[in-house]
């Protein structure tokens, strides 16, 4: 696909347009605001190149038609043409990281950690294509996905965004996912964005936005590896990472952004900064802007502070501290992507063939998600061949995650930090709803802790336990002195010092109610099948010991039927852990190939019926 970026006729169009642009118009192209912080009038007046929705930032009633209307208004503003304004279509970006999951009623696919366990690159392409269709249904053109992080420490709150701790495994998905989203850059395509460049999954103690200490060879081998196939496939954009490399912020790192990614690896699209990502380069925002631009970032996610960003870039250019050639390089790349994607030829969002398309959240996409759920489940234990279950068995269902579609979807679903109920996830089935659909004699405990289990009435129990939703640093498990999170968006009033998700990976300490639920049932002699909902492998020795069968379901998304498909034996288990499973809480940083590698379950582990 790189060919479109190299197409001489496209390059010619870009040069012609660039030649007509004023400095203000160029800086505007380099600027991205958040939808809550800019009106269509602003887009026009400041020539903004892009607008985004942060996690959970949704227009109107959050239906596809609300999104199309919003995008239509922004598009129209960007396409206004007179002596002071050039018609350059805006590109709108969203975090469709497991389906177009900000939008009510979207098909929510498993988070990446589950997809990693499925070990099926062909399936990735179909998931990405279905996701592209659901993004297009909302009139949006760009998603900040796929994440190519190689998470090396399970304490990291973004572990679930990573396909695997193994760079080769992540690399084996990169091209398929990008191909599924971008395709031939035709009508059914979306602009992809691989992130976060680079080393996001390698920070010390797994601290979100922390410091990755590594030699250049280690960095290349572990964290750069997955980007090669993505670039080869022609990925059009890359997002810079919040983390530092050996103490220096990636957002200001000229070697990483310009020399390695653009010059050595030949990336020809544009680099977008992460949310206020340049702000951390320097305490002086003016200096930060200069360093970010000069390091090689092309478009700036400056959600709220975009006016100051614009002002500072202009001052830098006037002072000669940012060269005009750097501005031109950035704008050239942005226009090249917009042209290569065919954005200039597209009609207004309301008139695009895929806008408001009926396939959004429809049966065809949900079938793909259900298949992904089936393939992602990992069977860790199955004593006495308790699984597969008979559909006429008298099954007792309990546990806080049994009937909660919000919990099974995890973070980045409808809201940034996810949701905690069934109603917010429109469509799909909870695991309980899925069991009920298969097994008419199943009952849901009237008490989450399963105290009403009765051996005279129940042949066995399914207990669904695990984590609650979280995203980014708020999902970190932090020990010792690093126990507070100081980040968030002030748009939603999130800019606070927050507690991390927990202080240990040991589930029995983090969520004692789960072990209590299992014990309430097992002590009555009822065999228990545990289904674990989690964004990472957790230390579950006690829960394993109390259960007869144990399934890691990761964060399966909206389609609970994928779980029942396998529990009742209509399909066999085929998932294999793409992360090493820790035996003890203090060995969160445990990865395939380590010296003294002694996990509870090794990378690639997974039982099956056959
Ligand atoms: C995250 C990115 C995301 C961006 C836009 C940031 O906080 O790190 O992964 O794409 O927000 O929502």
Coordinates of C-alpha atoms and ligand atoms in Angstrom, one line a residue:
X1 CA 0.0 0.0 0.0
X2 CA 3.0 2.3 0.3
X3 CA 2.5 2.9 -3.4
X4 CA -0.3 5.5 -2.8
X5 CA 2.0 7.6 -0.7
X6 CA 4.6 7.4 -3.4
X7 CA 2.2 8.0 -6.3
X8 CA 3.6 10.9 -8.4
X9 CA 0.2 12.3 -9.3
X10 CA -0.7 12.5 -5.6
X11 CA 2.6 14.0 -4.7
X12 CA 2.0 16.6 -7.4
X13 CA -1.4 17.5 -6.0
X14 CA 0.1 17.8 -2.5
X15 CA 2.9 20.1 -3.7
X16 CA 0.4 22.3 -5.6
X17 CA -1.8 22.7 -2.5
X18 CA 1.2 23.3 -0.2
X19 CA 2.3 26.0 -2.5
X20 CA -0.9 27.9 -2.0
X21 CA -1.0 27.7 1.8
X22 CA -0.3 30.5 4.3
X23 CA 1.6 29.8 7.5
X24 CA -1.6 29.9 9.5
X25 CA -3.2 27.3 7.2
X26 CA -0.2 25.1 7.5
X27 CA -0.1 25.2 11.3
X28 CA -3.9 24.6 11.4
X29 CA -3.4 21.4 9.5
X30 CA -0.9 20.3 12.1
X31 CA -3.4 20.8 14.9
X32 CA -6.0 18.4 16.3
X33 CA -8.6 19.5 18.9
X34 CA -11.1 17.5 20.9
X35 CA -14.8 17.8 19.8
X36 CA -15.8 19.3 23.1
X37 CA -13.2 22.1 22.7
X38 CA -13.9 23.3 19.2
X39 CA -16.9 24.3 17.1
X40 CA -17.1 24.0 13.3
X41 CA -16.5 27.7 13.3
X42 CA -13.2 27.1 15.0
X43 CA -12.3 24.5 12.5
X44 CA -12.9 27.0 9.7
X45 CA -11.3 30.0 11.4
X46 CA -8.2 28.2 12.5
X47 CA -7.9 25.8 9.5
X48 CA -7.8 22.8 11.9
X49 CA -6.6 19.6 10.2
X50 CA -8.3 17.2 12.6
X51 CA -10.7 16.8 15.5
X52 CA -10.9 13.7 17.8
X53 CA -13.1 12.1 20.3
X54 CA -11.3 11.2 23.5
X55 CA -12.5 8.0 25.2
X56 CA -16.2 8.4 26.0
X57 CA -16.6 11.8 24.2
X58 CA -19.8 11.3 22.2
X59 CA -22.2 13.6 20.4
X60 CA -25.9 13.8 21.0
X61 CA -27.5 10.5 22.0
X62 CA -24.4 8.6 20.9
X63 CA -26.1 7.0 17.9
X64 CA -24.3 6.6 14.5
X65 CA -26.6 9.3 13.1
X66 CA -25.5 11.8 15.8
X67 CA -21.9 11.1 14.9
X68 CA -22.6 11.5 11.2
X69 CA -24.3 14.9 11.8
X70 CA -21.4 16.1 13.9
X71 CA -18.9 15.0 11.3
X72 CA -20.9 16.6 8.6
X73 CA -20.7 20.0 10.3
X74 CA -17.0 19.8 10.9
X75 CA -16.4 18.6 7.3
X76 CA -18.5 21.4 5.9
X77 CA -16.5 24.0 7.9
X78 CA -13.2 22.5 6.7
X79 CA -14.4 22.6 3.1
X80 CA -15.3 26.3 3.1
X81 CA -13.4 28.1 0.3
X82 CA -12.8 31.8 -0.2
X83 CA -9.7 34.0 -0.4
X84 CA -8.7 33.3 3.2
X85 CA -9.7 29.6 3.4
X86 CA -8.7 26.6 1.4
X87 CA -11.0 23.6 1.1
X88 CA -9.0 20.8 2.9
X89 CA -11.1 18.0 4.3
X90 CA -10.9 17.5 8.0
X91 CA -9.9 14.0 9.3
X92 CA -11.8 12.8 12.4
X93 CA -10.1 10.3 14.8
X94 CA -11.5 7.9 17.4
X95 CA -10.2 5.2 19.7
X96 CA -11.9 2.2 18.0
X97 CA -9.6 -0.1 19.8
X98 CA -11.9 -3.1 20.1
X99 CA -14.7 -2.3 17.7
X100 CA -16.0 1.2 17.4
X101 CA -16.6 0.9 21.1
X102 CA -17.3 4.5 22.0
X103 CA -20.6 4.4 20.2
X104 CA -23.8 2.9 21.7
X105 CA -24.8 -0.3 20.0
X106 CA -21.5 -1.0 18.4
X107 CA -20.2 -4.6 18.2
X108 CA -17.6 -4.8 21.0
X109 CA -14.7 -7.2 20.1
X110 CA -12.4 -8.8 22.7
X111 CA -9.6 -6.6 23.8
X112 CA -6.2 -7.3 22.3
X113 CA -5.0 -9.6 25.0
X114 CA -7.8 -12.1 24.1
X115 CA -7.2 -11.7 20.4
X116 CA -3.5 -12.6 21.1
X117 CA -4.7 -15.9 22.7
X118 CA -6.7 -16.7 19.6
X119 CA -3.5 -16.7 17.6
X120 CA -5.3 -16.2 14.3
X121 CA -4.0 -13.4 12.0
X122 CA -6.7 -14.1 9.4
X123 CA -9.4 -13.5 12.0
X124 CA -7.6 -10.2 12.8
X125 CA -8.2 -8.9 9.3
X126 CA -11.9 -9.7 9.5
X127 CA -12.2 -8.0 12.9
X128 CA -10.5 -5.0 11.6
X129 CA -12.7 -4.9 8.5
X130 CA -15.9 -5.2 10.5
X131 CA -14.5 -2.4 12.8
X132 CA -13.8 -0.2 9.8
X133 CA -17.4 -0.6 8.6
X134 CA -18.7 0.4 12.1
X135 CA -16.4 3.4 12.1
X136 CA -17.5 4.4 8.6
X137 CA -21.2 4.1 9.8
X138 CA -20.5 7.1 12.0
X139 CA -18.9 9.3 9.3
X140 CA -15.4 8.9 10.9
X141 CA -12.3 8.3 8.9
X142 CA -9.5 7.5 11.3
X143 CA -8.9 5.2 14.3
X144 CA -6.0 5.2 16.8
X145 CA -5.5 1.5 16.4
X146 CA -4.0 -1.1 16.4
X147 CA -1.9 -0.9 19.5
X148 CA 1.4 -2.6 18.9
X149 CA 2.6 -2.5 22.5
X150 CA 4.5 -5.4 23.7
X151 CA 3.5 -5.5 27.4
X152 CA 6.3 -6.8 29.5
X153 CA 5.0 -6.2 33.0
X154 CA 1.5 -7.3 33.9
X155 CA 1.2 -4.5 36.4
X156 CA 0.7 -2.1 33.5
X157 CA -2.9 -0.9 33.2
X158 CA -2.7 -1.2 29.4
X159 CA -1.6 -4.8 29.3
X160 CA -5.0 -5.7 27.8
X161 CA -4.3 -3.5 24.8
X162 CA -1.3 -5.6 24.0
X163 CA -1.6 -8.8 21.9
X164 CA 1.3 -10.4 23.6
X165 CA 4.5 -10.2 25.6
X166 CA 6.2 -11.8 22.6
X167 CA 7.2 -9.2 19.9
X168 CA 7.0 -11.8 17.2
X169 CA 3.4 -12.6 18.1
X170 CA 2.5 -8.9 18.0
X171 CA 4.3 -8.5 14.7
X172 CA 2.3 -11.4 13.2
X173 CA -0.9 -9.4 13.7
X174 CA 0.3 -6.0 12.7
X175 CA -0.1 -6.3 8.9
X176 CA -3.4 -8.2 9.1
X177 CA -5.0 -5.6 11.3
X178 CA -3.7 -2.7 9.3
X179 CA -4.9 -4.4 6.1
X180 CA -8.3 -5.0 7.6
X181 CA -8.7 -1.3 8.4
X182 CA -7.0 0.3 5.5
X183 CA -7.6 -2.3 2.7
X184 CA -7.2 -0.7 -0.7
X185 CA -7.9 2.8 0.8
X186 CA -11.2 2.7 -1.0
X187 CA -14.7 3.3 0.1
X188 CA -14.6 0.6 2.8
X189 CA -11.3 1.7 4.3
X190 CA -10.3 3.6 7.5
X191 CA -7.0 5.3 8.2
X192 CA -5.1 3.2 10.8
X193 CA -2.7 4.5 13.4
X194 CA -0.2 2.2 15.1
X195 CA 0.7 3.1 18.6
X196 CA 2.4 4.0 20.9
X197 CA 5.8 4.7 19.4
X198 CA 7.8 3.3 21.1
X199 CA 8.5 1.2 24.2
X200 CA 5.1 1.8 25.8
X201 CA 5.0 -1.7 27.1
X202 CA 8.5 -1.8 28.6
X203 CA 8.4 0.7 31.4
X204 CA 10.0 0.0 34.8
X205 CA 7.4 -1.6 37.2
X206 CA 4.9 -1.4 34.3
X207 CA 4.1 2.2 35.2
X208 CA 1.9 3.8 32.6
X209 CA 3.7 6.7 30.8
X210 CA 6.9 5.7 32.7
X211 CA 10.5 5.1 31.6
X212 CA 11.6 2.2 29.5
X213 CA 15.2 1.4 30.3
X214 CA 16.8 -0.5 27.4
X215 CA 19.8 -0.5 25.1
X216 CA 18.9 0.4 21.5
X217 CA 19.3 -3.3 20.6
X218 CA 16.8 -4.3 23.3
X219 CA 14.4 -1.6 22.2
X220 CA 14.6 -2.7 18.6
X221 CA 14.2 -6.4 19.4
X222 CA 11.3 -6.1 21.7
X223 CA 9.4 -2.9 20.9
X224 CA 10.3 -1.8 17.4
X225 CA 9.9 -5.3 15.8
X226 CA 6.0 -5.1 15.3
X227 CA 6.2 -1.8 13.5
X228 CA 8.1 -3.2 10.5
X229 CA 5.2 -5.3 9.1
X230 CA 2.8 -2.4 9.7
X231 CA 4.9 0.0 7.8
X232 CA 5.4 -2.6 5.1
X233 CA 1.6 -2.8 4.8
X234 CA 1.4 1.0 4.4
X235 CA 0.1 2.1 7.7
X236 CA -0.7 5.8 7.2
X237 CA -0.2 7.2 10.7
X238 CA 1.8 6.5 13.9
X239 CA 1.1 7.8 17.4
X240 CA 4.0 8.9 19.6
X241 CA 4.2 7.4 23.1
X242 CA 3.9 9.0 26.5
X243 CA 6.8 7.0 27.9
X244 CA 10.4 7.9 28.0
X245 CA 13.3 5.9 26.7
X246 CA 16.2 5.9 29.1
X247 CA 14.9 9.1 30.7
X248 CA 14.0 11.0 27.6
X249 CA 10.4 11.5 26.5
X250 CA 9.6 9.8 23.2
X251 CA 7.6 12.9 22.2
X252 CA 10.7 15.0 22.0
X253 CA 13.0 12.3 20.8
X254 CA 14.4 13.2 17.4
X255 CA 16.3 10.0 17.0
X256 CA 13.3 7.8 17.6
X257 CA 10.8 9.9 15.6
X258 CA 12.8 11.2 12.7
X259 CA 16.0 9.2 12.3
X260 CA 14.7 5.7 13.2
X261 CA 11.0 5.8 12.2
X262 CA 11.0 8.1 9.2
X263 CA 14.5 7.9 7.8
X264 CA 15.7 4.4 8.6
X265 CA 12.4 2.5 8.6
X266 CA 11.0 4.6 5.8
X267 CA 7.7 5.6 7.3
X268 CA 6.1 8.1 4.9
X269 CA 2.8 8.9 6.6
X270 CA 2.5 11.3 9.6
X271 CA 3.2 11.1 13.3
X272 CA 0.4 12.3 15.7
X273 CA 1.3 13.1 19.3
X274 CA -0.7 11.5 22.1
X275 CA -3.1 13.5 24.2
X276 CA -1.2 16.6 25.4
X277 CA 1.8 14.3 24.9
X278 CA 4.3 17.2 24.2
X279 CA 3.3 18.9 27.5
X280 CA 5.6 16.6 29.4
X281 CA 8.7 17.3 27.3
X282 CA 9.4 20.5 29.2
X283 CA 7.9 22.5 32.0
X284 CA 7.9 25.4 29.7
X285 CA 5.1 24.8 27.1
X286 CA 6.7 27.1 24.5
X287 CA 9.9 25.0 24.7
X288 CA 7.9 21.8 24.6
X289 CA 6.2 22.9 21.4
X290 CA 9.5 23.7 19.7
X291 CA 11.0 20.4 20.7
X292 CA 8.0 18.4 19.7
X293 CA 7.9 19.9 16.2
X294 CA 11.6 19.7 15.7
X295 CA 11.8 16.1 16.9
X296 CA 9.5 15.1 14.1
X297 CA 5.9 15.1 15.3
X298 CA 3.7 16.2 12.4
X299 CA 0.2 16.5 13.9
X300 CA -0.5 17.5 17.5
X301 CA -3.3 16.2 19.7
X302 CA -3.7 19.4 21.7
X303 CA -7.3 18.7 22.8
X304 CA -8.0 21.8 24.8
X305 CA -4.9 23.9 24.5
X306 CA -4.8 24.0 20.7
X307 CA -5.0 27.8 20.5
X308 CA -1.8 28.2 22.6
X309 CA -0.2 25.5 20.5
X310 CA -0.9 27.4 17.3
X311 CA 0.3 30.6 18.8
X312 CA 3.6 29.1 19.9
X313 CA 4.3 27.3 16.6
X314 CA 3.8 30.6 14.8
X315 CA 6.2 32.4 17.2
X316 CA 8.8 29.7 16.8
X317 CA 8.6 30.0 13.0
X318 CA 8.9 33.8 13.2
X319 CA 11.9 33.4 15.6
X320 CA 13.6 30.9 13.3
X321 CA 13.6 28.2 16.0
X322 CA 11.3 26.0 13.9
X323 CA 12.4 25.9 10.2
X324 CA 9.8 26.4 7.5
X325 CA 11.1 23.2 5.9
X326 CA 10.0 21.3 9.0
X327 CA 6.5 22.8 8.8
X328 CA 6.4 21.9 5.2
X329 CA 7.5 18.4 5.8
X330 CA 4.8 17.9 8.4
X331 CA 2.0 19.4 6.3
X332 CA 3.2 17.5 3.2
X333 CA 2.8 14.3 5.1
X334 CA -0.6 15.2 6.4
X335 CA -1.8 16.2 3.0
X336 CA -0.3 13.1 1.5
X337 CA -2.2 10.9 3.8
X338 CA -5.5 12.8 3.2
X339 CA -4.9 12.4 -0.6
X340 CA -3.8 8.8 -0.5
X341 CA -6.9 8.0 1.5
X342 CA -9.0 9.7 -1.1
X343 CA -10.4 12.2 1.4
X344 CA -10.6 15.0 -1.1
X345 CA -12.8 13.0 -3.4
X346 CA -15.2 11.8 -0.7
X347 CA -18.6 13.5 -0.5
X348 CA -19.7 15.0 2.8
X349 CA -20.1 12.4 5.6
X350 CA -23.9 12.3 5.4
X351 CA -23.6 11.3 1.7
X352 CA -21.1 8.6 2.0
X353 CA -22.3 5.1 1.2
X354 CA -21.3 3.6 4.5
X355 CA -22.6 6.4 6.8
X356 CA -25.5 5.1 9.0
X357 CA -25.0 1.7 7.4
X358 CA -27.4 -1.0 8.7
X359 CA -24.4 -3.4 9.4
X360 CA -23.5 -1.3 12.4
X361 CA -23.8 -3.5 15.5
X362 CA -25.5 -6.1 13.2
X363 CA -25.6 -9.8 13.2
X364 CA -22.8 -10.3 10.7
X365 CA -20.3 -8.3 12.8
X366 CA -21.5 -9.9 16.0
X367 CA -20.9 -13.3 14.5
X368 CA -17.2 -12.3 13.9
X369 CA -16.9 -11.1 17.5
X370 CA -18.5 -14.3 18.9
X371 CA -16.0 -16.3 16.9
X372 CA -13.2 -14.2 18.3
X373 CA -14.5 -14.8 21.9
X374 CA -14.6 -18.6 21.3
X375 CA -11.1 -18.6 20.0
X376 CA -9.7 -16.4 22.7
X377 CA -10.8 -18.5 25.7
X378 CA -8.0 -20.4 27.4
X379 CA -8.7 -23.5 29.5
X380 CA -6.3 -23.6 32.4
X381 CA -7.8 -26.5 34.4
X382 CA -10.4 -29.2 33.8
X383 CA -10.5 -31.8 36.5
X384 CA -12.7 -34.9 36.0
X385 CA -13.6 -33.5 32.6
X386 CA -16.2 -31.3 34.1
X387 CA -16.3 -29.3 30.9
X388 CA -18.0 -29.5 28.4
X389 CA -21.3 -29.1 30.3
X390 CA -24.5 -30.8 29.4
X391 CA -27.2 -28.3 28.3
X392 CA -29.8 -29.9 30.5
X393 CA -27.7 -29.7 33.6
X394 CA -29.0 -27.8 36.6
X395 CA -26.4 -25.0 36.6
X396 CA -26.1 -22.4 39.4
X397 CA -24.5 -19.2 38.1
X398 CA -22.9 -16.6 40.4
X399 CA -20.1 -14.1 40.7
X400 CA -20.0 -10.3 40.2
X401 CA -19.0 -10.6 36.5
X402 CA -21.7 -13.1 35.5
X403 CA -24.4 -10.7 34.4
X404 CA -22.5 -7.5 33.5
X405 CA -21.8 -6.7 29.9
X406 CA -19.9 -3.5 31.0
X407 CA -17.5 -5.5 33.0
X408 CA -16.9 -8.1 30.3
X409 CA -16.1 -5.3 27.8
X410 CA -13.5 -3.5 30.0
X411 CA -12.1 0.0 29.5
X412 CA -12.5 2.1 26.3
X413 CA -16.1 1.0 26.0
X414 CA -18.7 3.8 25.8
X415 CA -16.8 5.6 28.5
X416 CA -13.0 6.0 28.7
X417 CA -12.8 4.0 32.0
X418 CA -15.6 1.6 30.8
X419 CA -19.0 1.0 32.3
X420 CA -20.4 -1.2 35.0
X421 CA -23.8 -2.4 33.9
X422 CA -25.7 -4.2 31.2
X423 CA -27.8 -1.2 30.0
X424 CA -24.9 0.9 28.8
X425 CA -23.8 -1.8 26.4
X426 CA -26.6 -1.8 23.8
X427 CA -26.9 -5.3 22.2
X428 CA -24.9 -8.4 22.9
X429 CA -25.2 -10.8 25.7
X430 CA -23.7 -11.1 29.2
X431 CA -22.2 -14.5 30.1
X432 CA -25.3 -15.2 32.2
X433 CA -27.6 -14.4 29.3
X434 CA -25.6 -16.6 27.1
X435 CA -25.7 -19.5 29.5
X436 CA -29.4 -19.0 29.9
X437 CA -29.9 -19.2 26.2
X438 CA -28.2 -22.6 26.0
X439 CA -29.2 -24.2 29.3
X440 CA -32.9 -23.9 30.3
X441 CA -32.3 -25.3 33.8
X442 CA -29.6 -22.8 34.7
X443 CA -30.4 -20.2 37.3
X444 CA -28.7 -17.0 38.3
X445 CA -28.0 -16.7 42.0
X446 CA -30.1 -14.1 43.7
X447 CA -27.0 -13.2 45.6
X448 CA -23.7 -12.2 43.8
X449 CA -21.7 -14.1 46.4
X450 CA -23.6 -17.3 45.6
X451 CA -24.7 -18.0 49.2
X452 CA -28.0 -19.6 48.0
X453 CA -26.2 -22.5 46.3
X454 CA -27.9 -25.8 47.1
X455 CA -26.4 -29.2 46.3
X456 CA -29.9 -30.8 46.2
X457 CA -30.8 -28.4 43.4
X458 CA -27.6 -27.7 41.5
X459 CA -25.4 -30.1 39.7
X460 CA -22.6 -27.6 39.3
X461 CA -21.8 -23.9 39.3
X462 CA -20.4 -21.4 36.9
X463 CA -18.8 -18.5 38.8
X464 CA -17.7 -15.5 36.8
X465 CA -15.2 -13.4 38.6
X466 CA -12.3 -11.0 38.0
X467 CA -11.5 -7.3 37.4
X468 CA -13.7 -4.3 36.9
X469 CA -13.1 -2.0 33.9
X470 CA -10.2 0.4 33.8
X471 CA -8.1 2.3 31.3
X472 CA -4.5 3.5 31.1
X473 CA -2.8 4.5 34.3
X474 CA -5.9 4.0 36.3
X475 CA -5.5 0.3 35.6
X476 CA -2.0 0.2 36.9
X477 CA -1.1 -2.1 39.8
X478 CA 1.4 -0.1 41.8
X479 CA 3.5 -1.2 44.7
X480 CA 5.7 0.8 47.0
X481 CA 6.2 4.5 46.5
X482 CA 4.7 4.8 43.0
X483 CA 1.2 4.5 44.3
X484 CA -0.6 7.5 42.8
X485 CA -1.7 8.4 39.3
X486 CA -1.5 12.0 38.3
X487 CA -3.2 12.1 35.0
X488 CA -6.5 12.5 33.2
X489 CA -8.4 14.9 31.1
X490 CA -9.5 18.1 32.6
X491 CA -12.3 18.2 30.0
X492 CA -14.2 15.7 32.1
X493 CA -12.8 17.1 35.3
X494 CA -10.6 14.0 35.6
X495 CA -7.4 15.9 36.3
X496 CA -6.9 14.6 39.8
X497 CA -4.5 12.5 41.8
X498 CA -6.1 9.1 41.6
X499 CA -5.5 5.7 43.1
X500 CA -4.3 3.0 40.8
X501 CA -6.4 -0.1 40.3
X502 CA -4.6 -2.1 42.9
X503 CA -1.4 -2.8 44.8
X504 CA -1.0 -6.5 44.0
X505 CA -1.7 -8.9 41.1
X506 CA -3.1 -11.4 43.6
X507 CA -6.8 -11.7 43.0
X508 CA -7.6 -13.0 46.4
X509 CA -6.3 -9.7 47.8
X510 CA -7.5 -7.4 45.1
X511 CA -11.0 -8.9 45.0
X512 CA -11.5 -11.1 48.0
X513 CA -15.3 -11.3 47.2
X514 CA -14.4 -13.6 44.3
X515 CA -12.7 -16.3 46.3
X516 CA -15.5 -16.0 48.9
X517 CA -18.1 -16.6 46.2
X518 CA -16.2 -19.7 44.9
X519 CA -15.9 -21.1 48.5
X520 CA -19.5 -20.4 49.4
X521 CA -20.4 -22.9 46.6
X522 CA -17.5 -25.4 46.6
X523 CA -17.7 -26.0 50.4
X524 CA -21.2 -27.4 49.8
X525 CA -19.6 -30.0 47.5
X526 CA -20.8 -28.4 44.2
X527 CA -18.2 -28.5 41.5
X528 CA -17.3 -25.0 40.3
X529 CA -16.3 -23.8 36.8
X530 CA -14.6 -20.5 37.1
X531 CA -14.6 -18.0 34.3
X532 CA -12.1 -15.2 34.9
X533 CA -12.7 -11.7 33.3
X534 CA -9.4 -9.8 33.4
X535 CA -7.2 -7.6 31.4
X536 CA -4.1 -9.5 32.4
X537 CA -3.0 -12.7 33.9
X538 CA -3.6 -12.5 37.7
X539 CA -2.2 -14.6 40.5
X540 CA -5.2 -16.9 41.1
X541 CA -3.6 -19.9 42.9
X542 CA -6.3 -20.0 45.6
X543 CA -9.2 -19.6 43.1
X544 CA -7.6 -22.4 41.0
X545 CA -7.3 -24.7 44.0
X546 CA -11.0 -24.2 44.9
X547 CA -12.3 -24.8 41.4
X548 CA -12.7 -27.9 39.3
X549 CA -12.4 -26.1 35.9
X550 CA -11.0 -22.7 35.2
X551 CA -11.3 -20.6 32.0
X552 CA -9.4 -17.3 31.3
X553 CA -11.8 -15.3 29.2
X554 CA -9.8 -12.0 29.2
X555 CA -12.1 -9.1 28.3
X556 CA -14.4 -10.8 25.8
X557 CA -16.6 -7.8 24.8
X558 CA -20.2 -7.7 24.0
X559 CA -20.7 -11.3 22.7
X560 CA -21.1 -13.6 25.8
X561 CA -22.4 -16.3 23.5
X562 CA -18.8 -17.0 22.5
X563 CA -18.3 -18.2 26.0
X564 CA -21.3 -20.5 26.1
X565 CA -20.4 -21.9 22.7
X566 CA -17.3 -23.4 24.2
X567 CA -18.5 -24.2 27.8
X568 CA -21.3 -26.4 26.3
X569 CA -18.9 -28.1 23.9
X570 CA -20.4 -26.8 20.6
X571 CA -16.8 -25.8 19.9
X572 CA -13.5 -26.8 21.5
X573 CA -11.1 -24.6 23.3
X574 CA -8.3 -23.3 21.0
X575 CA -6.9 -20.3 22.9
X576 CA -3.3 -20.4 24.1
X577 CA -2.0 -17.8 26.6
X578 CA 0.0 -15.1 24.8
X579 CA 1.3 -14.0 28.2
X580 CA 3.2 -16.0 30.8
X581 CA 1.0 -16.6 33.8
X582 CA 2.6 -15.6 37.1
X583 CA 2.8 -17.9 40.0
X584 CA 3.5 -15.2 42.6
X585 CA 2.6 -11.5 42.8
X586 CA 6.1 -10.2 42.8
X587 CA 7.0 -11.7 39.5
X588 CA 4.8 -9.6 37.3
X589 CA 7.7 -9.0 35.0
X590 CA 7.9 -12.5 33.7
X591 CA 8.3 -13.2 30.1
X592 CA 9.1 -15.9 27.6
X593 CA 12.8 -16.3 27.2
X594 CA 13.7 -15.0 30.7
X595 CA 16.4 -16.7 32.7
X596 CA 14.8 -18.6 35.6
X597 CA 11.5 -18.7 33.6
X598 CA 9.2 -20.5 35.9
X599 CA 5.6 -19.3 35.3
X600 CA 2.5 -21.1 36.6
X601 CA 1.4 -21.5 33.0
X602 CA 4.0 -20.9 30.3
X603 CA 3.4 -18.7 27.2
X604 CA 1.4 -20.8 24.7
X605 CA -0.4 -22.9 27.4
X606 CA -4.0 -23.9 26.9
X607 CA -5.9 -27.2 27.4
X608 CA -8.7 -28.5 25.1
X609 CA -11.3 -31.2 25.0
X610 CA -9.6 -33.3 22.4
Ligands
LIG1 C1 -4.2 7.4 24.9 C2 -4.2 7.1 23.4 C3 -5.5 7.5 22.8 C4 -5.7 9.0 23.1 C5 -7.0 9.6 22.4 C6 -4.6 8.9 25.2 O1 -4.8 9.1 26.5 O2 -2.9 7.2 25.4 O3 -4.0 5.7 23.3 O4 -5.5 7.3 21.4 O5 -5.8 9.2 24.5 O6 -8.1 9.2 23.1

